[in-house]
Amino acid sequence: MLDVFRGLKHLIKVSHVKTDSPVFRLHYSATVIILMSFSIIVTTRQYVGNPIDCVHTKDIPEDVLNTYCWIHSTYALKSLFKKKPGVAVPYPGIGNSEGEQADKKLYRYYQWAILFYTPRWLWKSWEGGKIHALIMDLDVGICSEAEKKQKKKLLLDYLWDNLRYHNWWAYRYYICELLSLINVIGQMFLMNKFFDGEFLRFGLEVIAYMDADQEDRMDPMIYIFPRMTKCTFFKYGSSGEVEKHDAICILPLNVVNEKIYIFLWFWFILLSFLTTLTLIYRVIIIFSPRMRVYLFRLRFRSIARKHVDIIVDKTDLGTWFFLWLLGTNMEAFVFRDLVTEFSSKVDRIVTAGYSAKESTCFCC
């Protein structure tokens, strides 16, 4: 069975250069792997079994009936799920459906995953490998002093030449995080629509079912993913009349589906919660320069407070975010020297610029 998942191994590769947050990586890496794995499991018949097996009559070929019922969907009766199996009904949701069209609950299935990778694809295109190119192996810390000095000079020149050009670059990343939240919430509403309004409260109903009295409770997993359903097949008889054949279908795949979707419900809730917290954190960073100072000092303890203050007070959010990503991927002491030199240059030149303006105004 391991050979089936061999094609997913390229999704598990983790780059040593990090240009995003751990929560963002959960969307495009962990979630995509989970969804693709589940899709492979439910579509690999030799490990799960046939998706449907219908009880058929001799004059209808088995493959024909199974294929028809799988394609055109099967159904159960909503009013019969609370009746006692083996007494009032043979199985929850199964019984006489004559004249009960409005009571029918149809069952269909689908798979998806690509939408979770879309924000990552956008950020990868916008970031363009800039961080990887600029760290120039300064993350390993084994360069010679002359080589380090030359690379730091190149980095300082780049930072100074692009001092006011990283704001939109940072906001693009924040937009991608917002898109991740929109996607996971949209996926939940999409599945809720697909499951006739049952998915949004699916996890809560499963928890409530576990605590409910055994005589009164109805298993929500069987209601959404029944093991047995009904199927109606029509064919012409020998005299040309339309004949109706009522079939009982067993859905062994639903034993797997119910576990998959209850896991996905909790996973999507967790992703939504973590991503919401991340976006609140981003809003605080945008509107609170003092928080940027605190976080930078907390993450890079070797850098003196005065240098961090200069970076935050005399540059913009984009420069702060760009330096944050550089520091995440660079050797600590090399990054400390880089920030120290850069902040000193910013302080010197920006302060000189303000003094020149004040002098000009005074002379006027």
PDB file of C-alpha atoms in Angstrom, residues 57-334:
ATOM      1  CA  THR A  57     -32.695  -9.825  -9.187  1.00  0.00           C
ATOM      2  CA  LYS A  58     -31.617 -12.406 -11.741  1.00  0.00           C
ATOM      3  CA  ASP A  59     -32.893 -10.460 -14.756  1.00  0.00           C
ATOM      4  CA  ILE A  60     -30.697  -7.396 -13.979  1.00  0.00           C
ATOM      5  CA  PRO A  61     -26.910  -7.860 -14.385  1.00  0.00           C
ATOM      6  CA  GLU A  62     -25.019  -7.114 -11.167  1.00  0.00           C
ATOM      7  CA  ASP A  63     -22.561  -4.651 -12.743  1.00  0.00           C
ATOM      8  CA  VAL A  64     -25.381  -2.773 -14.464  1.00  0.00           C
ATOM      9  CA  LEU A  65     -27.338  -2.257 -11.248  1.00  0.00           C
ATOM     10  CA  ASN A  66     -24.265  -1.321  -9.175  1.00  0.00           C
ATOM     11  CA  THR A  67     -23.060   1.169 -11.785  1.00  0.00           C
ATOM     12  CA  TYR A  68     -26.504   2.711 -12.219  1.00  0.00           C
ATOM     13  CA  CYS A  69     -27.069   3.169  -8.483  1.00  0.00           C
ATOM     14  CA  TRP A  70     -23.581   4.593  -7.951  1.00  0.00           C
ATOM     15  CA  ILE A  71     -23.910   7.109 -10.786  1.00  0.00           C
ATOM     16  CA  HIS A  72     -27.526   8.169 -10.167  1.00  0.00           C
ATOM     17  CA  SER A  73     -27.178   8.155  -6.359  1.00  0.00           C
ATOM     18  CA  THR A  74     -28.994   6.139  -3.734  1.00  0.00           C
ATOM     19  CA  TYR A  75     -31.347   7.383  -1.042  1.00  0.00           C
ATOM     20  CA  ALA A  76     -32.772   6.794   2.429  1.00  0.00           C
ATOM     21  CA  LEU A  77     -35.880   8.097   4.186  1.00  0.00           C
ATOM     22  CA  LYS A  78     -35.290  10.814   6.768  1.00  0.00           C
ATOM     23  CA  SER A  79     -38.325   9.885   8.883  1.00  0.00           C
ATOM     24  CA  LEU A  80     -37.107   6.315   9.362  1.00  0.00           C
ATOM     25  CA  PHE A  81     -33.709   7.091  10.910  1.00  0.00           C
ATOM     26  CA  LYS A  82     -35.133   7.319  14.442  1.00  0.00           C
ATOM     27  CA  LYS A  83     -37.120   4.070  14.226  1.00  0.00           C
ATOM     28  CA  LYS A  84     -35.669   1.045  15.977  1.00  0.00           C
ATOM     29  CA  PRO A  85     -33.686  -1.232  13.605  1.00  0.00           C
ATOM     30  CA  GLY A  86     -34.816  -4.846  13.583  1.00  0.00           C
ATOM     31  CA  VAL A  87     -38.253  -3.903  14.930  1.00  0.00           C
ATOM     32  CA  ALA A  88     -39.826  -1.044  12.972  1.00  0.00           C
ATOM     33  CA  VAL A  89     -37.285  -0.931  10.123  1.00  0.00           C
ATOM     34  CA  PRO A  90     -34.593  -3.332   8.857  1.00  0.00           C
ATOM     35  CA  TYR A  91     -31.955  -0.584   9.002  1.00  0.00           C
ATOM     36  CA  PRO A  92     -32.004   3.166   9.884  1.00  0.00           C
ATOM     37  CA  GLY A  93     -33.518   5.085   6.955  1.00  0.00           C
ATOM     38  CA  ILE A  94     -34.686   1.962   5.088  1.00  0.00           C
ATOM     39  CA  GLY A  95     -38.362   1.160   4.629  1.00  0.00           C
ATOM     40  CA  ASN A  96     -41.388   1.534   2.342  1.00  0.00           C
ATOM     41  CA  SER A  97     -40.864   4.681   0.256  1.00  0.00           C
ATOM     42  CA  GLU A  98     -44.202   4.648  -1.598  1.00  0.00           C
ATOM     43  CA  GLY A  99     -45.474   8.216  -1.846  1.00  0.00           C
ATOM     44  CA  GLU A 100     -42.592   9.580   0.254  1.00  0.00           C
ATOM     45  CA  GLN A 101     -40.726  11.635  -2.363  1.00  0.00           C
ATOM     46  CA  ALA A 102     -40.219  14.677  -0.104  1.00  0.00           C
ATOM     47  CA  ASP A 103     -38.804  12.434   2.623  1.00  0.00           C
ATOM     48  CA  LYS A 104     -35.951  11.096   0.471  1.00  0.00           C
ATOM     49  CA  LYS A 105     -32.351  11.986   1.296  1.00  0.00           C
ATOM     50  CA  LEU A 106     -29.987  11.508  -1.644  1.00  0.00           C
ATOM     51  CA  TYR A 107     -26.302  10.536  -1.301  1.00  0.00           C
ATOM     52  CA  ARG A 108     -23.458  11.534  -3.648  1.00  0.00           C
ATOM     53  CA  TYR A 109     -19.647  11.822  -3.246  1.00  0.00           C
ATOM     54  CA  TYR A 110     -16.674  13.948  -4.437  1.00  0.00           C
ATOM     55  CA  GLN A 111     -12.988  14.821  -3.801  1.00  0.00           C
ATOM     56  CA  TRP A 112     -10.919  18.046  -3.851  1.00  0.00           C
ATOM     57  CA  ALA A 113      -7.583  19.543  -2.698  1.00  0.00           C
ATOM     58  CA  ILE A 114      -6.112  22.022  -5.161  1.00  0.00           C
ATOM     59  CA  LEU A 115      -7.764  25.122  -3.624  1.00  0.00           C
ATOM     60  CA  PHE A 116      -5.655  24.783  -0.479  1.00  0.00           C
ATOM     61  CA  TYR A 117      -2.469  25.195  -2.523  1.00  0.00           C
ATOM     62  CA  THR A 118      -3.653  28.308  -4.405  1.00  0.00           C
ATOM     63  CA  PRO A 119      -2.576  30.940  -1.778  1.00  0.00           C
ATOM     64  CA  ARG A 120       0.836  29.263  -1.580  1.00  0.00           C
ATOM     65  CA  TRP A 121       1.168  29.378  -5.371  1.00  0.00           C
ATOM     66  CA  LEU A 122       0.329  33.106  -5.355  1.00  0.00           C
ATOM     67  CA  TRP A 123       2.849  33.904  -2.609  1.00  0.00           C
ATOM     68  CA  LYS A 124       5.521  31.773  -4.271  1.00  0.00           C
ATOM     69  CA  SER A 125       5.009  33.763  -7.488  1.00  0.00           C
ATOM     70  CA  TRP A 126       5.041  37.138  -5.717  1.00  0.00           C
ATOM     71  CA  GLU A 127       8.004  36.308  -3.472  1.00  0.00           C
ATOM     72  CA  GLY A 128       9.929  35.079  -6.512  1.00  0.00           C
ATOM     73  CA  GLY A 129      12.718  33.343  -4.564  1.00  0.00           C
ATOM     74  CA  LYS A 130      14.018  36.703  -3.302  1.00  0.00           C
ATOM     75  CA  ILE A 131      14.874  35.515   0.226  1.00  0.00           C
ATOM     76  CA  HIS A 132      16.669  32.423  -1.044  1.00  0.00           C
ATOM     77  CA  ALA A 133      18.732  34.524  -3.444  1.00  0.00           C
ATOM     78  CA  LEU A 134      19.651  37.197  -0.898  1.00  0.00           C
ATOM     79  CA  ILE A 135      20.771  35.033   2.023  1.00  0.00           C
ATOM     80  CA  MET A 136      23.644  33.794  -0.204  1.00  0.00           C
ATOM     81  CA  ASP A 137      24.499  30.818   2.062  1.00  0.00           C
ATOM     82  CA  LEU A 138      24.700  33.097   5.099  1.00  0.00           C
ATOM     83  CA  ASP A 139      22.409  30.622   6.855  1.00  0.00           C
ATOM     84  CA  VAL A 140      25.219  28.103   7.348  1.00  0.00           C
ATOM     85  CA  GLY A 141      27.699  30.448   9.013  1.00  0.00           C
ATOM     86  CA  ILE A 142      30.855  28.727   7.674  1.00  0.00           C
ATOM     87  CA  CYS A 143      31.927  31.368   5.161  1.00  0.00           C
ATOM     88  CA  SER A 144      35.268  33.098   5.491  1.00  0.00           C
ATOM     89  CA  GLU A 145      35.285  36.558   7.073  1.00  0.00           C
ATOM     90  CA  ALA A 146      36.118  38.206   3.758  1.00  0.00           C
ATOM     91  CA  GLU A 147      33.248  36.371   2.049  1.00  0.00           C
ATOM     92  CA  LYS A 148      30.818  37.279   4.835  1.00  0.00           C
ATOM     93  CA  LYS A 149      31.853  40.915   4.624  1.00  0.00           C
ATOM     94  CA  GLN A 150      31.310  40.999   0.866  1.00  0.00           C
ATOM     95  CA  LYS A 151      27.900  39.317   1.092  1.00  0.00           C
ATOM     96  CA  LYS A 152      26.767  41.592   3.919  1.00  0.00           C
ATOM     97  CA  LYS A 153      27.779  44.605   1.831  1.00  0.00           C
ATOM     98  CA  LEU A 154      25.656  43.334  -1.060  1.00  0.00           C
ATOM     99  CA  LEU A 155      22.732  42.812   1.297  1.00  0.00           C
ATOM    100  CA  LEU A 156      23.148  46.282   2.822  1.00  0.00           C
ATOM    101  CA  ASP A 157      23.234  47.852  -0.639  1.00  0.00           C
ATOM    102  CA  TYR A 158      20.055  45.990  -1.599  1.00  0.00           C
ATOM    103  CA  LEU A 159      18.270  47.007   1.616  1.00  0.00           C
ATOM    104  CA  TRP A 160      19.201  50.646   1.176  1.00  0.00           C
ATOM    105  CA  ASP A 161      18.338  50.773  -2.533  1.00  0.00           C
ATOM    106  CA  ASN A 162      14.930  49.176  -1.830  1.00  0.00           C
ATOM    107  CA  LEU A 163      14.221  50.896   1.472  1.00  0.00           C
ATOM    108  CA  ARG A 164      10.656  51.911   0.588  1.00  0.00           C
ATOM    109  CA  TYR A 165       9.726  49.123  -1.810  1.00  0.00           C
ATOM    110  CA  HIS A 166       8.800  46.203   0.457  1.00  0.00           C
ATOM    111  CA  ASN A 167       5.482  47.403   1.830  1.00  0.00           C
ATOM    112  CA  TRP A 168       3.346  46.026  -0.992  1.00  0.00           C
ATOM    113  CA  TRP A 169       5.495  42.885  -0.935  1.00  0.00           C
ATOM    114  CA  ALA A 170       4.588  42.315   2.747  1.00  0.00           C
ATOM    115  CA  TYR A 171       0.911  43.096   2.200  1.00  0.00           C
ATOM    116  CA  ARG A 172       0.799  40.533  -0.592  1.00  0.00           C
ATOM    117  CA  TYR A 173       1.830  37.869   1.893  1.00  0.00           C
ATOM    118  CA  TYR A 174      -0.826  39.023   4.359  1.00  0.00           C
ATOM    119  CA  ILE A 175      -3.379  38.827   1.535  1.00  0.00           C
ATOM    120  CA  CYS A 176      -2.335  35.209   0.913  1.00  0.00           C
ATOM    121  CA  GLU A 177      -2.925  34.396   4.589  1.00  0.00           C
ATOM    122  CA  LEU A 178      -6.358  36.012   4.332  1.00  0.00           C
ATOM    123  CA  LEU A 179      -7.091  33.929   1.223  1.00  0.00           C
ATOM    124  CA  SER A 180      -6.170  30.803   3.189  1.00  0.00           C
ATOM    125  CA  LEU A 181      -8.793  31.647   5.803  1.00  0.00           C
ATOM    126  CA  ILE A 182     -11.398  32.451   3.143  1.00  0.00           C
ATOM    127  CA  ASN A 183     -10.624  29.152   1.423  1.00  0.00           C
ATOM    128  CA  VAL A 184     -10.954  26.917   4.487  1.00  0.00           C
ATOM    129  CA  ILE A 185     -14.219  28.603   5.545  1.00  0.00           C
ATOM    130  CA  GLY A 186     -15.463  28.433   1.955  1.00  0.00           C
ATOM    131  CA  GLN A 187     -14.627  24.721   1.848  1.00  0.00           C
ATOM    132  CA  MET A 188     -16.728  24.128   4.941  1.00  0.00           C
ATOM    133  CA  PHE A 189     -19.718  25.972   3.453  1.00  0.00           C
ATOM    134  CA  LEU A 190     -19.217  24.138   0.140  1.00  0.00           C
ATOM    135  CA  MET A 191     -19.300  20.773   1.890  1.00  0.00           C
ATOM    136  CA  ASN A 192     -22.246  21.934   3.968  1.00  0.00           C
ATOM    137  CA  LYS A 193     -24.119  22.676   0.745  1.00  0.00           C
ATOM    138  CA  PHE A 194     -23.036  19.342  -0.682  1.00  0.00           C
ATOM    139  CA  PHE A 195     -24.277  17.463   2.392  1.00  0.00           C
ATOM    140  CA  ASP A 196     -27.656  19.258   2.432  1.00  0.00           C
ATOM    141  CA  GLY A 197     -26.762  21.580   5.294  1.00  0.00           C
ATOM    142  CA  GLU A 198     -25.432  18.842   7.589  1.00  0.00           C
ATOM    143  CA  PHE A 199     -21.666  19.449   7.591  1.00  0.00           C
ATOM    144  CA  LEU A 200     -21.323  22.702   9.595  1.00  0.00           C
ATOM    145  CA  ARG A 201     -22.762  21.067  12.712  1.00  0.00           C
ATOM    146  CA  PHE A 202     -21.472  17.568  11.936  1.00  0.00           C
ATOM    147  CA  GLY A 203     -18.720  17.504  14.581  1.00  0.00           C
ATOM    148  CA  LEU A 204     -20.979  19.029  17.242  1.00  0.00           C
ATOM    149  CA  GLU A 205     -23.676  16.454  16.530  1.00  0.00           C
ATOM    150  CA  VAL A 206     -21.154  13.607  16.791  1.00  0.00           C
ATOM    151  CA  ILE A 207     -20.042  14.919  20.197  1.00  0.00           C
ATOM    152  CA  ALA A 208     -23.686  15.324  21.307  1.00  0.00           C
ATOM    153  CA  TYR A 209     -24.467  11.794  20.074  1.00  0.00           C
ATOM    154  CA  MET A 210     -21.741  10.344  22.286  1.00  0.00           C
ATOM    155  CA  ASP A 211     -23.297  12.014  25.362  1.00  0.00           C
ATOM    156  CA  ALA A 212     -26.967  11.357  24.502  1.00  0.00           C
ATOM    157  CA  ASP A 213     -29.178   8.626  25.952  1.00  0.00           C
ATOM    158  CA  GLN A 214     -28.795   5.395  24.002  1.00  0.00           C
ATOM    159  CA  GLU A 215     -32.546   4.953  23.465  1.00  0.00           C
ATOM    160  CA  ASP A 216     -33.176   8.396  21.974  1.00  0.00           C
ATOM    161  CA  ARG A 217     -30.029   9.204  20.033  1.00  0.00           C
ATOM    162  CA  MET A 218     -29.554   9.041  16.263  1.00  0.00           C
ATOM    163  CA  ASP A 219     -26.056   8.487  14.919  1.00  0.00           C
ATOM    164  CA  PRO A 220     -25.246  11.559  12.723  1.00  0.00           C
ATOM    165  CA  MET A 221     -22.506   9.603  10.958  1.00  0.00           C
ATOM    166  CA  ILE A 222     -25.022   6.993   9.779  1.00  0.00           C
ATOM    167  CA  TYR A 223     -27.445   9.760   8.780  1.00  0.00           C
ATOM    168  CA  ILE A 224     -24.867  11.404   6.496  1.00  0.00           C
ATOM    169  CA  PHE A 225     -22.921   8.242   5.583  1.00  0.00           C
ATOM    170  CA  PRO A 226     -25.339   5.297   5.767  1.00  0.00           C
ATOM    171  CA  ARG A 227     -24.030   1.779   5.296  1.00  0.00           C
ATOM    172  CA  MET A 228     -27.251   0.728   3.568  1.00  0.00           C
ATOM    173  CA  THR A 229     -29.479   2.712   1.172  1.00  0.00           C
ATOM    174  CA  LYS A 230     -32.184   2.167  -1.411  1.00  0.00           C
ATOM    175  CA  CYS A 231     -32.068   2.422  -5.204  1.00  0.00           C
ATOM    176  CA  THR A 232     -34.872   2.340  -7.768  1.00  0.00           C
ATOM    177  CA  PHE A 233     -34.107   0.886 -11.205  1.00  0.00           C
ATOM    178  CA  PHE A 234     -36.497   1.102 -14.155  1.00  0.00           C
ATOM    179  CA  LYS A 235     -36.448  -1.153 -17.232  1.00  0.00           C
ATOM    180  CA  TYR A 236     -38.759  -2.321 -19.967  1.00  0.00           C
ATOM    181  CA  GLY A 237     -40.501  -5.649 -19.481  1.00  0.00           C
ATOM    182  CA  SER A 238     -41.124  -8.261 -22.161  1.00  0.00           C
ATOM    183  CA  SER A 239     -44.387  -6.607 -23.252  1.00  0.00           C
ATOM    184  CA  GLY A 240     -42.940  -3.079 -23.395  1.00  0.00           C
ATOM    185  CA  GLU A 241     -44.256  -1.930 -20.013  1.00  0.00           C
ATOM    186  CA  VAL A 242     -41.945  -0.032 -17.640  1.00  0.00           C
ATOM    187  CA  GLU A 243     -40.954  -2.216 -14.695  1.00  0.00           C
ATOM    188  CA  LYS A 244     -39.789  -0.801 -11.360  1.00  0.00           C
ATOM    189  CA  HIS A 245     -37.112  -2.669  -9.423  1.00  0.00           C
ATOM    190  CA  ASP A 246     -36.433  -1.735  -5.807  1.00  0.00           C
ATOM    191  CA  ALA A 247     -32.889  -2.575  -4.650  1.00  0.00           C
ATOM    192  CA  ILE A 248     -31.061  -2.477  -1.336  1.00  0.00           C
ATOM    193  CA  CYS A 249     -27.467  -1.239  -1.654  1.00  0.00           C
ATOM    194  CA  ILE A 250     -24.613  -1.711   0.802  1.00  0.00           C
ATOM    195  CA  LEU A 251     -22.038   1.120   0.888  1.00  0.00           C
ATOM    196  CA  PRO A 252     -18.890  -0.255   2.594  1.00  0.00           C
ATOM    197  CA  LEU A 253     -16.950   2.865   1.589  1.00  0.00           C
ATOM    198  CA  ASN A 254     -19.030   4.921   4.024  1.00  0.00           C
ATOM    199  CA  VAL A 255     -17.331   3.229   6.957  1.00  0.00           C
ATOM    200  CA  VAL A 256     -14.180   5.028   5.766  1.00  0.00           C
ATOM    201  CA  ASN A 257     -15.956   8.220   4.644  1.00  0.00           C
ATOM    202  CA  GLU A 258     -17.521   8.917   8.029  1.00  0.00           C
ATOM    203  CA  LYS A 259     -14.101   8.760   9.725  1.00  0.00           C
ATOM    204  CA  ILE A 260     -12.540  10.950   7.038  1.00  0.00           C
ATOM    205  CA  TYR A 261     -15.154  13.694   7.237  1.00  0.00           C
ATOM    206  CA  ILE A 262     -15.305  13.839  11.015  1.00  0.00           C
ATOM    207  CA  PHE A 263     -11.512  14.286  10.977  1.00  0.00           C
ATOM    208  CA  LEU A 264     -11.812  16.970   8.280  1.00  0.00           C
ATOM    209  CA  TRP A 265     -14.458  18.822  10.302  1.00  0.00           C
ATOM    210  CA  PHE A 266     -12.164  19.124  13.320  1.00  0.00           C
ATOM    211  CA  TRP A 267      -9.134  19.845  11.099  1.00  0.00           C
ATOM    212  CA  PHE A 268     -10.906  22.682   9.281  1.00  0.00           C
ATOM    213  CA  ILE A 269     -12.130  24.148  12.567  1.00  0.00           C
ATOM    214  CA  LEU A 270      -8.570  24.047  13.931  1.00  0.00           C
ATOM    215  CA  LEU A 271      -7.188  25.638  10.742  1.00  0.00           C
ATOM    216  CA  SER A 272      -9.821  28.379  10.830  1.00  0.00           C
ATOM    217  CA  PHE A 273      -9.079  29.143  14.478  1.00  0.00           C
ATOM    218  CA  LEU A 274      -5.284  29.253  14.030  1.00  0.00           C
ATOM    219  CA  THR A 275      -5.508  31.325  10.838  1.00  0.00           C
ATOM    220  CA  THR A 276      -7.891  33.795  12.477  1.00  0.00           C
ATOM    221  CA  LEU A 277      -5.437  34.237  15.359  1.00  0.00           C
ATOM    222  CA  THR A 278      -2.633  34.734  12.822  1.00  0.00           C
ATOM    223  CA  LEU A 279      -4.578  37.450  10.998  1.00  0.00           C
ATOM    224  CA  ILE A 280      -5.362  39.217  14.279  1.00  0.00           C
ATOM    225  CA  TYR A 281      -1.633  39.077  14.996  1.00  0.00           C
ATOM    226  CA  ARG A 282      -0.940  40.622  11.560  1.00  0.00           C
ATOM    227  CA  VAL A 283      -3.391  43.467  12.192  1.00  0.00           C
ATOM    228  CA  ILE A 284      -1.694  44.221  15.512  1.00  0.00           C
ATOM    229  CA  ILE A 285       1.697  44.273  13.771  1.00  0.00           C
ATOM    230  CA  ILE A 286       0.421  46.658  11.086  1.00  0.00           C
ATOM    231  CA  PHE A 287      -1.026  49.189  13.522  1.00  0.00           C
ATOM    232  CA  SER A 288       1.376  48.844  16.467  1.00  0.00           C
ATOM    233  CA  PRO A 289       5.048  49.772  15.884  1.00  0.00           C
ATOM    234  CA  ARG A 290       5.786  49.012  19.554  1.00  0.00           C
ATOM    235  CA  MET A 291       4.608  45.439  19.022  1.00  0.00           C
ATOM    236  CA  ARG A 292       7.045  45.134  16.098  1.00  0.00           C
ATOM    237  CA  VAL A 293       9.868  46.206  18.392  1.00  0.00           C
ATOM    238  CA  TYR A 294       8.816  43.720  21.061  1.00  0.00           C
ATOM    239  CA  LEU A 295       8.488  40.794  18.625  1.00  0.00           C
ATOM    240  CA  PHE A 296      11.793  41.565  16.924  1.00  0.00           C
ATOM    241  CA  ARG A 297      13.564  41.710  20.280  1.00  0.00           C
ATOM    242  CA  LEU A 298      11.863  38.496  21.374  1.00  0.00           C
ATOM    243  CA  ARG A 299      12.836  36.641  18.180  1.00  0.00           C
ATOM    244  CA  PHE A 300      16.372  38.053  17.779  1.00  0.00           C
ATOM    245  CA  ARG A 301      17.697  38.557  21.301  1.00  0.00           C
ATOM    246  CA  SER A 302      21.288  39.273  20.261  1.00  0.00           C
ATOM    247  CA  ILE A 303      20.307  42.587  18.574  1.00  0.00           C
ATOM    248  CA  ALA A 304      20.475  45.713  20.748  1.00  0.00           C
ATOM    249  CA  ARG A 305      17.197  47.504  21.478  1.00  0.00           C
ATOM    250  CA  LYS A 306      18.342  50.818  20.004  1.00  0.00           C
ATOM    251  CA  HIS A 307      18.941  49.244  16.587  1.00  0.00           C
ATOM    252  CA  VAL A 308      15.499  47.665  16.577  1.00  0.00           C
ATOM    253  CA  ASP A 309      13.954  51.021  17.532  1.00  0.00           C
ATOM    254  CA  ILE A 310      15.675  52.686  14.584  1.00  0.00           C
ATOM    255  CA  ILE A 311      14.444  50.006  12.151  1.00  0.00           C
ATOM    256  CA  VAL A 312      10.845  50.375  13.345  1.00  0.00           C
ATOM    257  CA  ASP A 313      10.787  54.181  13.753  1.00  0.00           C
ATOM    258  CA  LYS A 314      12.673  55.220  10.600  1.00  0.00           C
ATOM    259  CA  THR A 315      11.663  52.537   8.084  1.00  0.00           C
ATOM    260  CA  ASP A 316       8.324  50.973   7.164  1.00  0.00           C
ATOM    261  CA  LEU A 317       6.417  47.753   7.812  1.00  0.00           C
ATOM    262  CA  GLY A 318       7.711  46.139   4.614  1.00  0.00           C
ATOM    263  CA  THR A 319      11.351  46.602   5.648  1.00  0.00           C
ATOM    264  CA  TRP A 320      10.582  45.174   9.100  1.00  0.00           C
ATOM    265  CA  PHE A 321       8.875  42.123   7.547  1.00  0.00           C
ATOM    266  CA  PHE A 322      11.680  41.636   5.032  1.00  0.00           C
ATOM    267  CA  LEU A 323      14.299  41.740   7.787  1.00  0.00           C
ATOM    268  CA  TRP A 324      12.188  39.297   9.830  1.00  0.00           C
ATOM    269  CA  LEU A 325      12.293  36.752   6.990  1.00  0.00           C
ATOM    270  CA  LEU A 326      16.018  37.314   6.481  1.00  0.00           C
ATOM    271  CA  GLY A 327      16.674  36.781  10.191  1.00  0.00           C
ATOM    272  CA  THR A 328      14.592  33.599  10.207  1.00  0.00           C
ATOM    273  CA  ASN A 329      16.836  32.122   7.525  1.00  0.00           C
ATOM    274  CA  MET A 330      20.266  33.544   8.415  1.00  0.00           C
ATOM    275  CA  GLU A 331      22.894  32.626  10.981  1.00  0.00           C
ATOM    276  CA  ALA A 332      22.145  34.639  14.142  1.00  0.00           C
ATOM    277  CA  PHE A 333      25.423  36.548  14.544  1.00  0.00           C
ATOM    278  CA  VAL A 334      25.644  37.391  10.838  1.00  0.00           C
TER     279      VAL A 334
END
